[in-house]
mmCIF file of C-alpha atoms in Angstrom:
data_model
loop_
_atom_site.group_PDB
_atom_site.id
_atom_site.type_symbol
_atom_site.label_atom_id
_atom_site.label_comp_id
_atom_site.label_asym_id
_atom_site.label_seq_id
_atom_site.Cartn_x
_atom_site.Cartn_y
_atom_site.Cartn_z
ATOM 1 C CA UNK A 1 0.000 0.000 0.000
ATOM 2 C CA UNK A 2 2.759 2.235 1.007
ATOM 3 C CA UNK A 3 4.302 2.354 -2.585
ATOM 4 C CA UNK A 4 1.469 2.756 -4.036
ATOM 5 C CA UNK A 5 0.972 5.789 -2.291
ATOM 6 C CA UNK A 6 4.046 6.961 -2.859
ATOM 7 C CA UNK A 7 3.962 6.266 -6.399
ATOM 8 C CA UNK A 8 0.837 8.307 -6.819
ATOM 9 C CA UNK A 9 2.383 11.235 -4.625
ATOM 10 C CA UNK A 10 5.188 11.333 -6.937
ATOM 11 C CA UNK A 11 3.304 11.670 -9.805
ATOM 12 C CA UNK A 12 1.482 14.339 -7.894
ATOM 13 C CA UNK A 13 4.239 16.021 -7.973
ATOM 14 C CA UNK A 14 5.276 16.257 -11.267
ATOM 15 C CA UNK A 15 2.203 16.748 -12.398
ATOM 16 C CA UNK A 16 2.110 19.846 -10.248
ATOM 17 C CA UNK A 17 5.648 20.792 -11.622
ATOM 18 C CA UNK A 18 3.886 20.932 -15.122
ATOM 19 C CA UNK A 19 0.731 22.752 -13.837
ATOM 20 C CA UNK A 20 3.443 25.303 -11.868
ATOM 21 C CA UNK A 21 4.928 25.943 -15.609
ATOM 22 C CA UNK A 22 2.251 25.467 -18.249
ATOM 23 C CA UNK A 23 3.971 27.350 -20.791
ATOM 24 C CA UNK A 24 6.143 24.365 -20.817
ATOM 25 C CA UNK A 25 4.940 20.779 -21.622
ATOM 26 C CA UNK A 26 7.034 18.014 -19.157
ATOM 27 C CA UNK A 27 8.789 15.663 -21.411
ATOM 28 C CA UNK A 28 10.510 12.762 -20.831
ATOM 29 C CA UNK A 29 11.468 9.432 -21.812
ATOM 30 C CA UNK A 30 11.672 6.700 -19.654
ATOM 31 C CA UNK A 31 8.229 5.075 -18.508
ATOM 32 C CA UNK A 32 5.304 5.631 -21.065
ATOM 33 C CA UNK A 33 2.499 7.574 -19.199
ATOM 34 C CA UNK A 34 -0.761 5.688 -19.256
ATOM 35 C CA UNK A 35 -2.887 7.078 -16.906
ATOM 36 C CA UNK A 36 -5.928 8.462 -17.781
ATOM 37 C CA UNK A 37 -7.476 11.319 -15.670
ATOM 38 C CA UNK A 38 -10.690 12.549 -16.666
ATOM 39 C CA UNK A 39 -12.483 16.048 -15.730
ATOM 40 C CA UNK A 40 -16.012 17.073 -15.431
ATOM 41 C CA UNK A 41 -16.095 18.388 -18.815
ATOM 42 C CA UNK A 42 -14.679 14.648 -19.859
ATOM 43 C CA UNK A 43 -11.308 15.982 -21.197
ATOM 44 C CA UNK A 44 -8.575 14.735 -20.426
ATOM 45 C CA UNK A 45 -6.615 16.543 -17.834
ATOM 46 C CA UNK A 46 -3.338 14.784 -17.760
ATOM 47 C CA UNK A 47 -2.808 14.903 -21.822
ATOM 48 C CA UNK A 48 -3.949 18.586 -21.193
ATOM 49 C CA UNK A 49 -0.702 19.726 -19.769
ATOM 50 C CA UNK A 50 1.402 17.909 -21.092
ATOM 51 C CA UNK A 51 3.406 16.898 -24.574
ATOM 52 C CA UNK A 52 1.498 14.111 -26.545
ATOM 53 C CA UNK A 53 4.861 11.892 -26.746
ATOM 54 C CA UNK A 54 5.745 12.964 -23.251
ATOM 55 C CA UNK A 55 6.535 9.905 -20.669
ATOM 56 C CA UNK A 56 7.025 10.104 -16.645
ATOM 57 C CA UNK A 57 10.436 9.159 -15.372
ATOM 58 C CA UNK A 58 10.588 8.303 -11.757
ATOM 59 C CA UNK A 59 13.275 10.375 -11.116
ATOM 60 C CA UNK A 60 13.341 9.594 -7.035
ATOM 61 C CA UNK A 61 11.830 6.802 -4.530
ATOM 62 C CA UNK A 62 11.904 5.185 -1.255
ATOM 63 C CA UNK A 63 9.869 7.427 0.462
ATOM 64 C CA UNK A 64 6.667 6.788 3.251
ATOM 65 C CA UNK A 65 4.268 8.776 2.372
ATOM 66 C CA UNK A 66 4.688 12.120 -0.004
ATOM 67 C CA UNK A 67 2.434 15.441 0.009
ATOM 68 C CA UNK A 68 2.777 19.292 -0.063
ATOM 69 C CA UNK A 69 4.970 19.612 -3.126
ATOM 70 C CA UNK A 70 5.865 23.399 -4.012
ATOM 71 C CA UNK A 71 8.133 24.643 -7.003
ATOM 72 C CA UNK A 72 10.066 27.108 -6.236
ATOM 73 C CA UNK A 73 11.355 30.074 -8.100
ATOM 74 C CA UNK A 74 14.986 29.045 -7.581
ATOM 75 C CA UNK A 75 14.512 26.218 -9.805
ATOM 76 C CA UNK A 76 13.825 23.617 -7.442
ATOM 77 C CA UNK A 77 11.121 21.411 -5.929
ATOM 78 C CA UNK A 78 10.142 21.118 -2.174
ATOM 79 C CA UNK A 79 8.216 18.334 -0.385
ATOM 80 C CA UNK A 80 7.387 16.640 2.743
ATOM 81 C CA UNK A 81 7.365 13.051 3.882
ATOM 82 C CA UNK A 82 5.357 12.764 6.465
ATOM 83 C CA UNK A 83 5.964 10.045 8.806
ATOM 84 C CA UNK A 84 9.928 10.598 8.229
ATOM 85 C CA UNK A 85 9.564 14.065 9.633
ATOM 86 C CA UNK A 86 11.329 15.263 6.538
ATOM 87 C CA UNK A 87 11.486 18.485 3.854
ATOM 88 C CA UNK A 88 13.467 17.402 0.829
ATOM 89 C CA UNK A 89 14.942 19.485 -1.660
ATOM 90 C CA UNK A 90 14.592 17.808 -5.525
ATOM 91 C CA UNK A 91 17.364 19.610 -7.323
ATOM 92 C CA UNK A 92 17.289 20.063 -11.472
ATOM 93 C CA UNK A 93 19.955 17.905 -11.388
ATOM 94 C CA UNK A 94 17.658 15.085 -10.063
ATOM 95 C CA UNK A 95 19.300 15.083 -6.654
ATOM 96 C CA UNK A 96 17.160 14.463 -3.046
ATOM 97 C CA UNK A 97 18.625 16.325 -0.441
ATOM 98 C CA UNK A 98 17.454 17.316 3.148
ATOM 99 C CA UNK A 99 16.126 20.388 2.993
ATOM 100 C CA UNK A 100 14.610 20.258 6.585
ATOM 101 C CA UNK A 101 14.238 17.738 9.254
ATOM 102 C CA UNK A 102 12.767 17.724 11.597
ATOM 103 C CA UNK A 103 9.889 18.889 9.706
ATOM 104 C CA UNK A 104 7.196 18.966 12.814
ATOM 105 C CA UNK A 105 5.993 16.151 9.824
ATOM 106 C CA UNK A 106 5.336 18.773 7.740
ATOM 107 C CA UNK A 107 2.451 18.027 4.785
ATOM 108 C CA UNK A 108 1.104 21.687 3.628
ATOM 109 C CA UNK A 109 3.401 24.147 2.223
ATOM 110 C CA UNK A 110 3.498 26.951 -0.009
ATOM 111 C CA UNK A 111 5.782 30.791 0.057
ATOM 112 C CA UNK A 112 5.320 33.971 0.956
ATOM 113 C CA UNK A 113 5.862 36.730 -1.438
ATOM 114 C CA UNK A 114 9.733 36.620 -0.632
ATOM 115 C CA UNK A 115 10.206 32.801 -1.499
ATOM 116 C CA UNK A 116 10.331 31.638 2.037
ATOM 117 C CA UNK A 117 8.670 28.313 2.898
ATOM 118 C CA UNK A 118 5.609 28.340 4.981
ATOM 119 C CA UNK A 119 4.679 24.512 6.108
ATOM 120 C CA UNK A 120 1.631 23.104 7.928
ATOM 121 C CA UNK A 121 3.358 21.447 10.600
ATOM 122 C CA UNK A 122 1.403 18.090 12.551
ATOM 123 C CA UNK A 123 3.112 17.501 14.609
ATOM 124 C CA UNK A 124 3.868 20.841 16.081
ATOM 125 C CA UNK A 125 0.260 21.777 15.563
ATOM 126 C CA UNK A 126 1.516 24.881 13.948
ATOM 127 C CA UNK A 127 2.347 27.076 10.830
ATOM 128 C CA UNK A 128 5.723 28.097 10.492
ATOM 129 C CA UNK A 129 8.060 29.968 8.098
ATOM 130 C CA UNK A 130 11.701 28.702 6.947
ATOM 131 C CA UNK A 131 13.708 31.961 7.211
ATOM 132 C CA UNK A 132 16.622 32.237 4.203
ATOM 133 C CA UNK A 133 19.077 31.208 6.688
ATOM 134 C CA UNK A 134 17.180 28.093 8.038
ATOM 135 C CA UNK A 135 15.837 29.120 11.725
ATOM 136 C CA UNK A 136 12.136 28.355 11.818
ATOM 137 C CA UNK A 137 9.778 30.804 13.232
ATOM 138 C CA UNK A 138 5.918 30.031 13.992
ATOM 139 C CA UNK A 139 3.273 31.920 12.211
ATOM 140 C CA UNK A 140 0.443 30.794 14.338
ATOM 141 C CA UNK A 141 -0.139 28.116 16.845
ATOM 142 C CA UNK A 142 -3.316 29.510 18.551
ATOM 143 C CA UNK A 143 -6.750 30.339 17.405
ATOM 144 C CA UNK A 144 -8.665 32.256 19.807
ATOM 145 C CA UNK A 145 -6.521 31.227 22.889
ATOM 146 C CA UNK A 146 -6.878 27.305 21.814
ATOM 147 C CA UNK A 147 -4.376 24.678 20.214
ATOM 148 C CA UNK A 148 -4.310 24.628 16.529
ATOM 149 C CA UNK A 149 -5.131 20.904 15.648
ATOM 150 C CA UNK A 150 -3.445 20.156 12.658
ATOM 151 C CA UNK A 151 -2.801 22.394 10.009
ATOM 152 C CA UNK A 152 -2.232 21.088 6.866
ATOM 153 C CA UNK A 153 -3.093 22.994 3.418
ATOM 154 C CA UNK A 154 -2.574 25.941 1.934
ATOM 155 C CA UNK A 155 -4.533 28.126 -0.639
ATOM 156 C CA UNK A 156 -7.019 24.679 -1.708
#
C-alpha cells in the first residue's frame, strides 16, 4: 500500500511541476504515461498539460508517504514526507537532499511573497516559516486562545 501511495504522490508532484509551468509541456522518456485522468467536462486533464509523446520518469523513490509539493522560483522542488519528519529538496539535477528535518511532519506548504517556505506542521500543531538562513519561526499556533489541531493545506 505504502508504494502505491508513494507512487501516486510522486506523480502528484510532477504533475504539479507541469501545472506550476504550463507554458512548458514536461517531457521525458523513460516510462510511457498511461494514466488516464478525466475532468467534469470529460477531457482529459493529464494529456492537457502535457506533450502528446511525453513519458514520466521516476526520477526519485523510497519514500513513506509524499504530500505538499511546491516549485520554487529558484529552480527547485520542495516536499514533505510525512511520517519521516522530513522536507526534501529535488534539485534540477535530479538530486534528493534534506532540505529540513525535523519537519514537525510537515504536509502543507506553499511561500510567501519573498520565497520563504511556509509549512503546515502536525506535529507541532503549527504554521511556520523557513527563514533564508534556516531558523524556523511560527506563524500561528493559537486560534482564539486554543491549540491549533493540525494544520495542513494551503490556498485549496
Amino acid at each position: 500500500m505504502t508504494i502505491k501511495i508513494a507512487t501516486i504522490s510522486l506523480l502528484l508532484i510532477v504533475l504539479s511541476l507541469a501545472v506550476s509551468n504550463p507554458s512548458q509541456k514536461l517531457r521525458g522518456n523513460l516510462t510511457k504515461l498511461t494514466a488516464q485522468t478525466e475532468n467534469k467536462e470529460k477531457k482529459n486533464a493529464v494529456q492537457d498539460i502535457l506533450d502528446d509523446s511525453a513519458k514520466l520518469e521516476k526520477v526519485a523513490g523510497n519514500f513513506q508517504f509524499i504530500e505538499g509539493p511546491i516549485w520554487h522560483p529558484d529552480g527547485f522542488l520542495l516536499f514533505s514526507d510525512i511520517p519521516a519528519n522530513i522536507i526534501y529538496k529535488l534539485a534540477s539535477n535530479q538530486q534528493v537532499e534534506i532540505f529540513r528535518t525535523p519537519s514537525g511532519k510537515a504536509n502543507g506548504n506553499t511561500l510567501d511573497k519573498e520565497n520563504r517556505l511556509l509549512t503546515g506542521e502536525h506535529e507541532n500543531r503549527r504554521v511556520s516559516r523557513t527563514e533564508k538562513d534556516g531558523k524556523v519561526i511560527t506563524l500561528a499556533d493559537k486560534y482564539e486562545g486554543k491549540r491549533l489541531n493540525s494544520p495542513e493545506r494551503f490556498g485549496c
